[in-house]
Coordinates of C-alpha atoms and ligand atoms in Angstrom, one line a residue:
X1 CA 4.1 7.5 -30.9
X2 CA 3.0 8.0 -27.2
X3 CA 1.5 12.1 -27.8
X4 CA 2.2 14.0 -25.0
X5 CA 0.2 17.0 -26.1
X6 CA -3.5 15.9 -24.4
X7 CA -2.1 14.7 -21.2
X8 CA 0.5 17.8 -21.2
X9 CA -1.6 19.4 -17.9
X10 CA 0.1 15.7 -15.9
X11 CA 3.5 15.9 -17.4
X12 CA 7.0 17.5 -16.5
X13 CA 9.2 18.1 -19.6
X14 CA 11.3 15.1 -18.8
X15 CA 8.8 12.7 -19.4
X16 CA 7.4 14.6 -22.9
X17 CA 11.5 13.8 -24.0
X18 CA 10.9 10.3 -22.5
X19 CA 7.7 9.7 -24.5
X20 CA 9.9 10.5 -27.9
X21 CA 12.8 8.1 -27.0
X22 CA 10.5 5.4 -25.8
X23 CA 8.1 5.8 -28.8
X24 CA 11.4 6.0 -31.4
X25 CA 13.1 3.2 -29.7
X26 CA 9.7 0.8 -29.5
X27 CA 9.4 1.6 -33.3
X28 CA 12.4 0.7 -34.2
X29 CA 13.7 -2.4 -32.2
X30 CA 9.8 -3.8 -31.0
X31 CA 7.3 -3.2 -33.8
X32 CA 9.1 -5.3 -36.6
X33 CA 9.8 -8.4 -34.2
X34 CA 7.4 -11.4 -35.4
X35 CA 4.4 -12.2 -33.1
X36 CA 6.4 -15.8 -31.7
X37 CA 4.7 -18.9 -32.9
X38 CA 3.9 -20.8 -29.8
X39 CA 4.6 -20.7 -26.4
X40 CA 8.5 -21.7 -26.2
X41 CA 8.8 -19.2 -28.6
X42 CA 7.0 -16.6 -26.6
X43 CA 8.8 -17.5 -23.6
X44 CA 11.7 -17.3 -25.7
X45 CA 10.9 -13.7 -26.6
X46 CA 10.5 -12.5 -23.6
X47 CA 13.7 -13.2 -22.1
X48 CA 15.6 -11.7 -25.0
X49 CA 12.7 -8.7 -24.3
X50 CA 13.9 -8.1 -20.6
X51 CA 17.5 -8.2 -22.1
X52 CA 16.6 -5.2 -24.5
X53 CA 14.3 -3.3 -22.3
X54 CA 17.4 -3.3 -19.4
X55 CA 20.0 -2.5 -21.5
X56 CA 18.3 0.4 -22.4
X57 CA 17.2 1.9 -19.2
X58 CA 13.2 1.7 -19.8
X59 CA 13.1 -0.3 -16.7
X60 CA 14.4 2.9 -14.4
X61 CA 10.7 4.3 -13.9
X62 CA 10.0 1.5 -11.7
X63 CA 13.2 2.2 -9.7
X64 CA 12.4 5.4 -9.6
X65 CA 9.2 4.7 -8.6
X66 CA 8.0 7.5 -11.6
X67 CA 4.4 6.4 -12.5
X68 CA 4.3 9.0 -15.1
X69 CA 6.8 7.3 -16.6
X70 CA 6.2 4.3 -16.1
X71 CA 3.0 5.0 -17.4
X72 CA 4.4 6.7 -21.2
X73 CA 6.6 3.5 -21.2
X74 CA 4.1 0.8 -20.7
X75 CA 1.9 3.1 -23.3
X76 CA 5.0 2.5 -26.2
X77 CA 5.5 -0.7 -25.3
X78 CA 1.9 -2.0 -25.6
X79 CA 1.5 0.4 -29.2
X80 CA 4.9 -2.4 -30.5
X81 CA 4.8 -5.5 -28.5
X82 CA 2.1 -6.4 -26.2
X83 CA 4.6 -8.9 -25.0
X84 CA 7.1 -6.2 -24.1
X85 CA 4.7 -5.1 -22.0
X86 CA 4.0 -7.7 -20.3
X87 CA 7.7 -7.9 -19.2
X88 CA 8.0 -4.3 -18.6
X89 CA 5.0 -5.4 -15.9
X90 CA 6.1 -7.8 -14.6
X91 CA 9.1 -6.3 -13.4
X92 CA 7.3 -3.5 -11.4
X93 CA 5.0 -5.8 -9.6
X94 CA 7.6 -8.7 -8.7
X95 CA 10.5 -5.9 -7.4
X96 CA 8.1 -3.0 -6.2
X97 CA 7.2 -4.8 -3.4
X98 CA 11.1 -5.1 -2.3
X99 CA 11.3 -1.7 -3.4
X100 CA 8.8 -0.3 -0.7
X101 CA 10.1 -3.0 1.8
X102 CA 13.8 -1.2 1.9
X103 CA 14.6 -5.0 2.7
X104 CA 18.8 -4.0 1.2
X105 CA 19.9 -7.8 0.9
X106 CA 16.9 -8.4 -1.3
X107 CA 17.4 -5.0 -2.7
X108 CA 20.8 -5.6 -4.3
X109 CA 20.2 -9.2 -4.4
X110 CA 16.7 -9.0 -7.2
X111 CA 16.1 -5.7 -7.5
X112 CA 19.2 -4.0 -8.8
X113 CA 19.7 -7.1 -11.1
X114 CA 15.8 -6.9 -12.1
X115 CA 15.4 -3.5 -13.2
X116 CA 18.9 -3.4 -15.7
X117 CA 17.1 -6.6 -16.9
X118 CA 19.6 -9.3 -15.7
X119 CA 17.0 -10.7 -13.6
X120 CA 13.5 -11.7 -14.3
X121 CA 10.9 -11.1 -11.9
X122 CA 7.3 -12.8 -11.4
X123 CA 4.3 -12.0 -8.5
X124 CA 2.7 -14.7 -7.1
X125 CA -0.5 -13.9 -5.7
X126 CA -3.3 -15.8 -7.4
X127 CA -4.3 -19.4 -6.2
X128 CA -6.6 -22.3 -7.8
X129 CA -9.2 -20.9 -5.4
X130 CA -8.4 -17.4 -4.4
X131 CA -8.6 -15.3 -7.2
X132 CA -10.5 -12.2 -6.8
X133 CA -11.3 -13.0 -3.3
X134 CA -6.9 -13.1 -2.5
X135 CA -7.2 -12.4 0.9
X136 CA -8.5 -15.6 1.1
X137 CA -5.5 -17.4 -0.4
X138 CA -4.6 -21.0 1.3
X139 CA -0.3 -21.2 0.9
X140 CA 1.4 -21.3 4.2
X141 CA 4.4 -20.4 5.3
X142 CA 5.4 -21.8 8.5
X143 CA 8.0 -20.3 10.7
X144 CA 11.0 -23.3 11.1
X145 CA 13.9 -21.8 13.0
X146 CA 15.3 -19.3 11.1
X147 CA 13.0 -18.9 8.1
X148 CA 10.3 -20.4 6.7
X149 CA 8.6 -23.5 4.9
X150 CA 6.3 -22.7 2.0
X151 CA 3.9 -25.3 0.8
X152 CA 1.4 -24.3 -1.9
X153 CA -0.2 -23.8 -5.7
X154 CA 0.1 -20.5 -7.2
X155 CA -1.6 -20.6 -10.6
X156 CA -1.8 -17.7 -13.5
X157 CA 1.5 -16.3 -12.9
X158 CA 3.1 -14.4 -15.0
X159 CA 6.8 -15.4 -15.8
X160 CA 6.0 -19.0 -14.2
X161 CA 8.8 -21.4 -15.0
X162 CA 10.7 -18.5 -16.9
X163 CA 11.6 -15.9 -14.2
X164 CA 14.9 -16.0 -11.8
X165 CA 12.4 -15.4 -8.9
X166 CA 8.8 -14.7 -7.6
X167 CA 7.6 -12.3 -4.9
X168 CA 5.0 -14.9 -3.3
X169 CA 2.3 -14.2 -0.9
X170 CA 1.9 -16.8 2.0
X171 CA 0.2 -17.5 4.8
X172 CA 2.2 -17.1 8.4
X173 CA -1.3 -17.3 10.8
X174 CA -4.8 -18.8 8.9
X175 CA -6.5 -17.1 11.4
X176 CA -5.8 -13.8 11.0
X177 CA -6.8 -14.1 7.6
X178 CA -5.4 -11.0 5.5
X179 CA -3.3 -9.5 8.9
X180 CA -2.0 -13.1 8.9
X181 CA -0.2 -13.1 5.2
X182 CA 3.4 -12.3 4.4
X183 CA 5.3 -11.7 1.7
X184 CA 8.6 -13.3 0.3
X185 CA 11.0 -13.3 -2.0
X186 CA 11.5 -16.8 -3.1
X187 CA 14.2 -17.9 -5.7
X188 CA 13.4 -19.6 -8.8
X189 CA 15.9 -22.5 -7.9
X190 CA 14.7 -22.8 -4.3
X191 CA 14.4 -26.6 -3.3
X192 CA 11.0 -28.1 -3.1
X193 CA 9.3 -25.0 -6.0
X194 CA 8.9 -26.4 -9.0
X195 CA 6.9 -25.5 -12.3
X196 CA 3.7 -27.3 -12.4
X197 CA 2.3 -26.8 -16.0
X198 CA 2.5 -24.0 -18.9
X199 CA -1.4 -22.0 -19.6
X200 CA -1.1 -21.1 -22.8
X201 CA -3.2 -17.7 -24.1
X202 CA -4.1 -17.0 -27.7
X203 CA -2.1 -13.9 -26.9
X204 CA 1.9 -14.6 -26.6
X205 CA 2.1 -14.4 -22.5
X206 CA 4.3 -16.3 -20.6
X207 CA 2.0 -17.8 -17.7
X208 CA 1.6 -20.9 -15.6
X209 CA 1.4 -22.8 -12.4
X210 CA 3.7 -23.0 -9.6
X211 CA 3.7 -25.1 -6.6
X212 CA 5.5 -25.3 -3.5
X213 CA 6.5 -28.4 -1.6
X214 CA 7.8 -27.5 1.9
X215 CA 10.1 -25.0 -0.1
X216 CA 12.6 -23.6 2.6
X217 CA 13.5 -20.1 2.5
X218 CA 15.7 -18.1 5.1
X219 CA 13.7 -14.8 7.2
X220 CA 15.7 -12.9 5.3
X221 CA 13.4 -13.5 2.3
X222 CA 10.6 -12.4 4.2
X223 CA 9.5 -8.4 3.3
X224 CA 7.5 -7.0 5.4
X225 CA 6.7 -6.5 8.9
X226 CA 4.9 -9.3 10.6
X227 CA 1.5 -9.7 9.0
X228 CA 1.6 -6.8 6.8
X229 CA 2.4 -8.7 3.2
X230 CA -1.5 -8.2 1.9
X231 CA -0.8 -4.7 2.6
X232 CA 2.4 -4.5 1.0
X233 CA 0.9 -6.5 -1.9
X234 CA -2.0 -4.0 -2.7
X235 CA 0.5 -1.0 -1.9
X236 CA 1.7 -2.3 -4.9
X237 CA -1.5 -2.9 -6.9
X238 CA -2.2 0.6 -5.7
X239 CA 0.7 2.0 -7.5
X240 CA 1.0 -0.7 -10.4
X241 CA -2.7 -0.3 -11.7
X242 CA -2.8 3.1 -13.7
X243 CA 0.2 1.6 -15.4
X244 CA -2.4 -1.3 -16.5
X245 CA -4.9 1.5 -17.9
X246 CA -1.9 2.7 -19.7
X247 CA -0.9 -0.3 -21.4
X248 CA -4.7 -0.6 -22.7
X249 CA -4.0 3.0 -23.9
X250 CA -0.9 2.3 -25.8
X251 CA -3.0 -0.8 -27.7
X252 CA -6.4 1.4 -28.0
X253 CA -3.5 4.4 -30.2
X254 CA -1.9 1.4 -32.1
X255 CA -5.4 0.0 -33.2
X256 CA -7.0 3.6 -33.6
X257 CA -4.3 4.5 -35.8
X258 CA -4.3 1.2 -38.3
X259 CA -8.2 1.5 -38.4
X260 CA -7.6 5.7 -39.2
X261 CA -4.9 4.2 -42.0
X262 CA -7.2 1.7 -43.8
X263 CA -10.2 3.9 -43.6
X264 CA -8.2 6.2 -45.7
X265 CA -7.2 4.0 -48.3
X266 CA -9.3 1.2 -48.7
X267 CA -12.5 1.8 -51.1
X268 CA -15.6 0.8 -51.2
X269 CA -19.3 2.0 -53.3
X270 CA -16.3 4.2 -55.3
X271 CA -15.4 6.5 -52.3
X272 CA -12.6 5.4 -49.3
X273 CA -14.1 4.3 -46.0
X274 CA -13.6 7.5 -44.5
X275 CA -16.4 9.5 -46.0
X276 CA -19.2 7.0 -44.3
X277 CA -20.2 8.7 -41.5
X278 CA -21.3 5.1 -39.4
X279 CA -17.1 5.0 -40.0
X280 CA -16.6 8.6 -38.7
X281 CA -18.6 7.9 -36.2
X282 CA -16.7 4.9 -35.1
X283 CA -13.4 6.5 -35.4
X284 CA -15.2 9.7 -33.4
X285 CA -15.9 7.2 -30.3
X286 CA -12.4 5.7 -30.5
X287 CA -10.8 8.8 -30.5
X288 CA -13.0 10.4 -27.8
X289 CA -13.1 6.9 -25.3
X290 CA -9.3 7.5 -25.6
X291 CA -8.8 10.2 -24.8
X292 CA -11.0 10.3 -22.0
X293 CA -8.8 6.8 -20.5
X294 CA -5.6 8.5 -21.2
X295 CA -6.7 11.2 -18.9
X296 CA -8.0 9.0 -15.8
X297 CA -4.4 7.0 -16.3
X298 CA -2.3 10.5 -15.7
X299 CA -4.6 11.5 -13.4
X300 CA -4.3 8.8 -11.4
X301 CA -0.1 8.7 -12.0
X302 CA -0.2 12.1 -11.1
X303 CA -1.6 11.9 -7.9
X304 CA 0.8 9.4 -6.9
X305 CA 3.6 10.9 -8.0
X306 CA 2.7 14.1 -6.0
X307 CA 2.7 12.4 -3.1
X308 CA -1.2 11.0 -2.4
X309 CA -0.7 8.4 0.4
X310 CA -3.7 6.1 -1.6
X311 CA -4.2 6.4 -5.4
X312 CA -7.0 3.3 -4.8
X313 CA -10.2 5.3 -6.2
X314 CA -8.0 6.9 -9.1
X315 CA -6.5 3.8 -10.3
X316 CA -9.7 2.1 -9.8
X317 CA -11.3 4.2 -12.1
X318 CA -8.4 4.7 -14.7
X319 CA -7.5 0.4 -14.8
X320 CA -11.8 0.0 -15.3
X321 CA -12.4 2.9 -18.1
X322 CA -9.0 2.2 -20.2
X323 CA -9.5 -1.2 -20.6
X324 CA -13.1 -1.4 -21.3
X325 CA -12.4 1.4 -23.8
X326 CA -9.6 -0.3 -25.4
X327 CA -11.3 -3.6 -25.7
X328 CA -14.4 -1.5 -27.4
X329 CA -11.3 0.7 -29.4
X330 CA -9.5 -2.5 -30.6
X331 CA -12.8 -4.5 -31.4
X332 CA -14.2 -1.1 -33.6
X333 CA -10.6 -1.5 -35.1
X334 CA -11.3 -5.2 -36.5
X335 CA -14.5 -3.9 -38.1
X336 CA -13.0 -1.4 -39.8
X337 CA -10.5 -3.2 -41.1
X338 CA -13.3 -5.5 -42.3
X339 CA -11.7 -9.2 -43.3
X340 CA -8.2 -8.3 -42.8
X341 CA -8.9 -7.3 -39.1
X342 CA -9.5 -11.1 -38.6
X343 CA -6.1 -12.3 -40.3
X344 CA -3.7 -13.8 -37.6
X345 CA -0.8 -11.5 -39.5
X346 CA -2.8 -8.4 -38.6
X347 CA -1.4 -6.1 -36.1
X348 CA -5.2 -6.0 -34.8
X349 CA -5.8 -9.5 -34.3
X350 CA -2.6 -9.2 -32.3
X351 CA -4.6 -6.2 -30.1
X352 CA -7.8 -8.0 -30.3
X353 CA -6.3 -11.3 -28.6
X354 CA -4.3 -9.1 -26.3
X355 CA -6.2 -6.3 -25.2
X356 CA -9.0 -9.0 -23.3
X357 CA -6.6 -10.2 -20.2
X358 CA -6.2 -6.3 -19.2
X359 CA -9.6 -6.4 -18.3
X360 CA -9.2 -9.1 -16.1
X361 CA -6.0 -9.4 -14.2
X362 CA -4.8 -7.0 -11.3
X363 CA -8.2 -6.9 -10.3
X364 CA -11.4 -7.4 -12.8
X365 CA -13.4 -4.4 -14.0
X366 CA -15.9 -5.9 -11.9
X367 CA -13.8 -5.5 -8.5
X368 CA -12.7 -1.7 -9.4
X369 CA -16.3 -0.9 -9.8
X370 CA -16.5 -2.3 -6.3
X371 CA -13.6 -0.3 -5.3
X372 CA -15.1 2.8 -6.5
X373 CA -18.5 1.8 -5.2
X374 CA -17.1 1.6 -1.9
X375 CA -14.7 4.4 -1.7
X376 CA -17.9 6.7 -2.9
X377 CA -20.1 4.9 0.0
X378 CA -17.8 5.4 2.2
Ligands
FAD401 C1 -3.0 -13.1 -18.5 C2 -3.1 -13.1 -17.0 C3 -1.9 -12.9 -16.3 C4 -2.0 -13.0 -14.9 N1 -0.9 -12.8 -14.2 C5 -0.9 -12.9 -12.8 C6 0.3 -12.8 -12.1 O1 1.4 -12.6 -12.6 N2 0.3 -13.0 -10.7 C7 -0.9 -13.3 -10.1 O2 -0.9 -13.5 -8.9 N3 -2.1 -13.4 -10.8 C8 -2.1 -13.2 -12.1 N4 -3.3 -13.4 -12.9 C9 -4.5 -13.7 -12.2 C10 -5.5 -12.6 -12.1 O3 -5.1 -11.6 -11.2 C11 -6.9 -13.2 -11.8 O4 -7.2 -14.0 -12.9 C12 -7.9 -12.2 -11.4 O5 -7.6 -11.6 -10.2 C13 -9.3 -12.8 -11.4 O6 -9.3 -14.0 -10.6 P1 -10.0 -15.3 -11.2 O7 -9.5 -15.6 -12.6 O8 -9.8 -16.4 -10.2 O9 -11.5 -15.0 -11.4 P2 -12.7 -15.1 -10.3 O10 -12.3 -14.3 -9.1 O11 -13.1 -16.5 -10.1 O12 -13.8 -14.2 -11.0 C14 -14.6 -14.7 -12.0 C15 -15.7 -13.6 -12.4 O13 -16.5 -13.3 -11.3 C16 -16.4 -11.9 -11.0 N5 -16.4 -11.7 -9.6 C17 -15.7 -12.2 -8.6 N6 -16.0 -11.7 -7.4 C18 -17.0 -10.8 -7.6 C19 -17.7 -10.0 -6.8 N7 -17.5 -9.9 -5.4 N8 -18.7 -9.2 -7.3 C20 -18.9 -9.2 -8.7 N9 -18.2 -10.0 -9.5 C21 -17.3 -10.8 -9.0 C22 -15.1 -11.5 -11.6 O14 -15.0 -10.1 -11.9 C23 -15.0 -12.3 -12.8 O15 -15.7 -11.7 -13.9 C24 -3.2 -13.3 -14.2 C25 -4.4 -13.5 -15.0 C26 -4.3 -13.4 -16.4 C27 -5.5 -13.7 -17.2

């Protein structure tokens, strides 16, 4: 149950009736699905997952561009099904882009269908050897008469080999490094892309490679204005990367509240767990780290959602604290829970393999504290 009540200061009403539908409907129709068994499976899932999520409108915040919402959202989602999640995400970054473009054929074309979940999006940004350094990133696309050829490797992506189409970042001019990169919309049965290999995580997470072999794709893909793509891509980041904090938040309640369960009931030296205060104090971190995340995430949602042009030190701050909470929240979980905390079957083994990625994609905790670094420097 997302609970409204300590982030009440950031909310409207509408979203405190959201957070009760979301939380009832992720209870009922996401908790009891089984973890899949393997990667097919997972990939599996996650198309039936876009299905669900569209058909019942949780995929409206991004259209509405609501990050308060999208924020209680991700928060249920990640509590049920980290998976879900992980779709729910990768909705927002592949179609905010085209959102924030106002580009109307691609609009109708992947958007629309996107966000009621008859479309599945993906963001293709990272390459073999431009990860955290992006701007740096080595795909091309070369103007040839009217549109462009893409040749390239995009690896890590999200939705690889599963989604309809990817938002891809490409380079028009080498020269003008980041000023020189656009952005396009590229459909998933374009000629010359094809799906290079699966990368399997412990976690169930769709993700592979992608590579593109003088893939041809008409101007009308293109979003943005000559040479500002990079910007349009971390206009997104900007926007998307609260969101992230919040889905660490939604796994951080989940994992708090089955360590809060088995500390009640489980015994040990003749009393349950609860009365050891090196467990109190435990649960007294988790509850306090949490707390203090969920406030940063809202915070930084808030801003946006008022209107702030840049949310980049907000976000920065909210992506870096709620994830490195929740990976301390969800790893105090496990020791709580003792031996069960390390069975595959246990809803915190499913966090504890989870939780870890948040920390590193959209941006590592490292490059926030950069971010922060150089927005307080500056
Ligand atoms: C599950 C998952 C899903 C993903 N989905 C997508 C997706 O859908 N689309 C997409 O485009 N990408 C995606 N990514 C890629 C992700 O964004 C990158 O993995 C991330 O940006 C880091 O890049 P890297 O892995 O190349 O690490 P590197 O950049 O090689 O970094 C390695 C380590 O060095 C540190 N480091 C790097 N530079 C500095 C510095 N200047 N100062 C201090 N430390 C530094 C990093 O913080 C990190 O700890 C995904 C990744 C994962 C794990």
């Amino acid at each position: 149950m997302v609970d409204t009540a300590p982030i009440r200061a950031f909310l409207d009403d509408k979203h405190v009736t959201l957070a009760e539908r979301v939380s009832e409907f992720a209870a009922r129709e996401l908790a009891p699905l089984p973890e899949p068994k393997d990667d097919a499976a997972a990939r599996k899932q996650a198309r039936e997952l876009l299905g669900k999520l569209g058909a019942a409108g949780w995929l409206q915040p991004i259209r509405e561009q609501d990050w308060r919402a999208c924020c209680i959202v991700r928060e249920a989602l990640a509590a049920a099904s980290p998976l879900a999640d992980a779709v729910f995400a990768l909705q927002a970054l592949g179609t905010v882009p085209i959102l924030l473009s106002e580009n109307e054929k691609m609009r109708s074309r992947w958007a629309t269908p996107a966000l009621t979940g008859q479309a599945m999006a993906s963001f293709a940004m990272t390459e073999p050897d431009a990860g955290s350094d992006v701007a740096s990133l080595g795909a091309t696309a070369e103007p040839d008469g009217d549109g462009y050829v893409l040749s390239g490797t995009k690896t890590f992506i999200s939705n690889a080999g599963i989604a309809d189409f990817y938002t891809v970042f490409a380079t028009t001019d080498r020269a003008k490094k980041d000023k020189g990169i656009g952005c396009f919309v590229v459909p998933a049965d374009t000629a010359g892309l094809r799906m290079v290999r699966a990368l399997v995580l412990s976690a169930p997470h769709p993700l592979g490679e992608i590579a593109f072999q003088k893939a041809r794709i008409p101007s009308e893909g293109r979003l943005d204005a000559a040479g500002e793509g990079f910007k349009l891509g971390l206009a997104t980041l900007d926007r998307v990367r609260a969101t992230v904090g919040a889905a660490a938040c939604g796994m951080a309640t989940r994992a708090l509240s089955e360590a809060l369960a088995h500390a009640k009931s489980r015994r040990q030296f003749g009393k349950p767990l609860t009365e050891f205060q090196l467990i109190q104090e435990k649960l007294a971190r988790m509850a306090t780290d949490l707390t203090a995340a969920r406030l940063l995430v809202y915070r930084a949602a808030w801003e946006k959602d008022r209107g702030a042009a840049r949310v980049t030190l907000e976000a920065a701050m909210a992506k870096a604290f709620a994830t490195e909470a929740a990976q301390r929240i969800v790893d105090d979980a496990v020791q709580i829970l003792g031996g069960r905390g390390v069975l595959a079957e246990n809803p915190v083994d499913r966090l504890y393999r989870s939780v870890r990625a948040l920390r590193i994609y959209e941006g590592t905790t490292e490059i926030q504290q950069l971010i922060i670094a150089g927005q307080l420097i500056k």
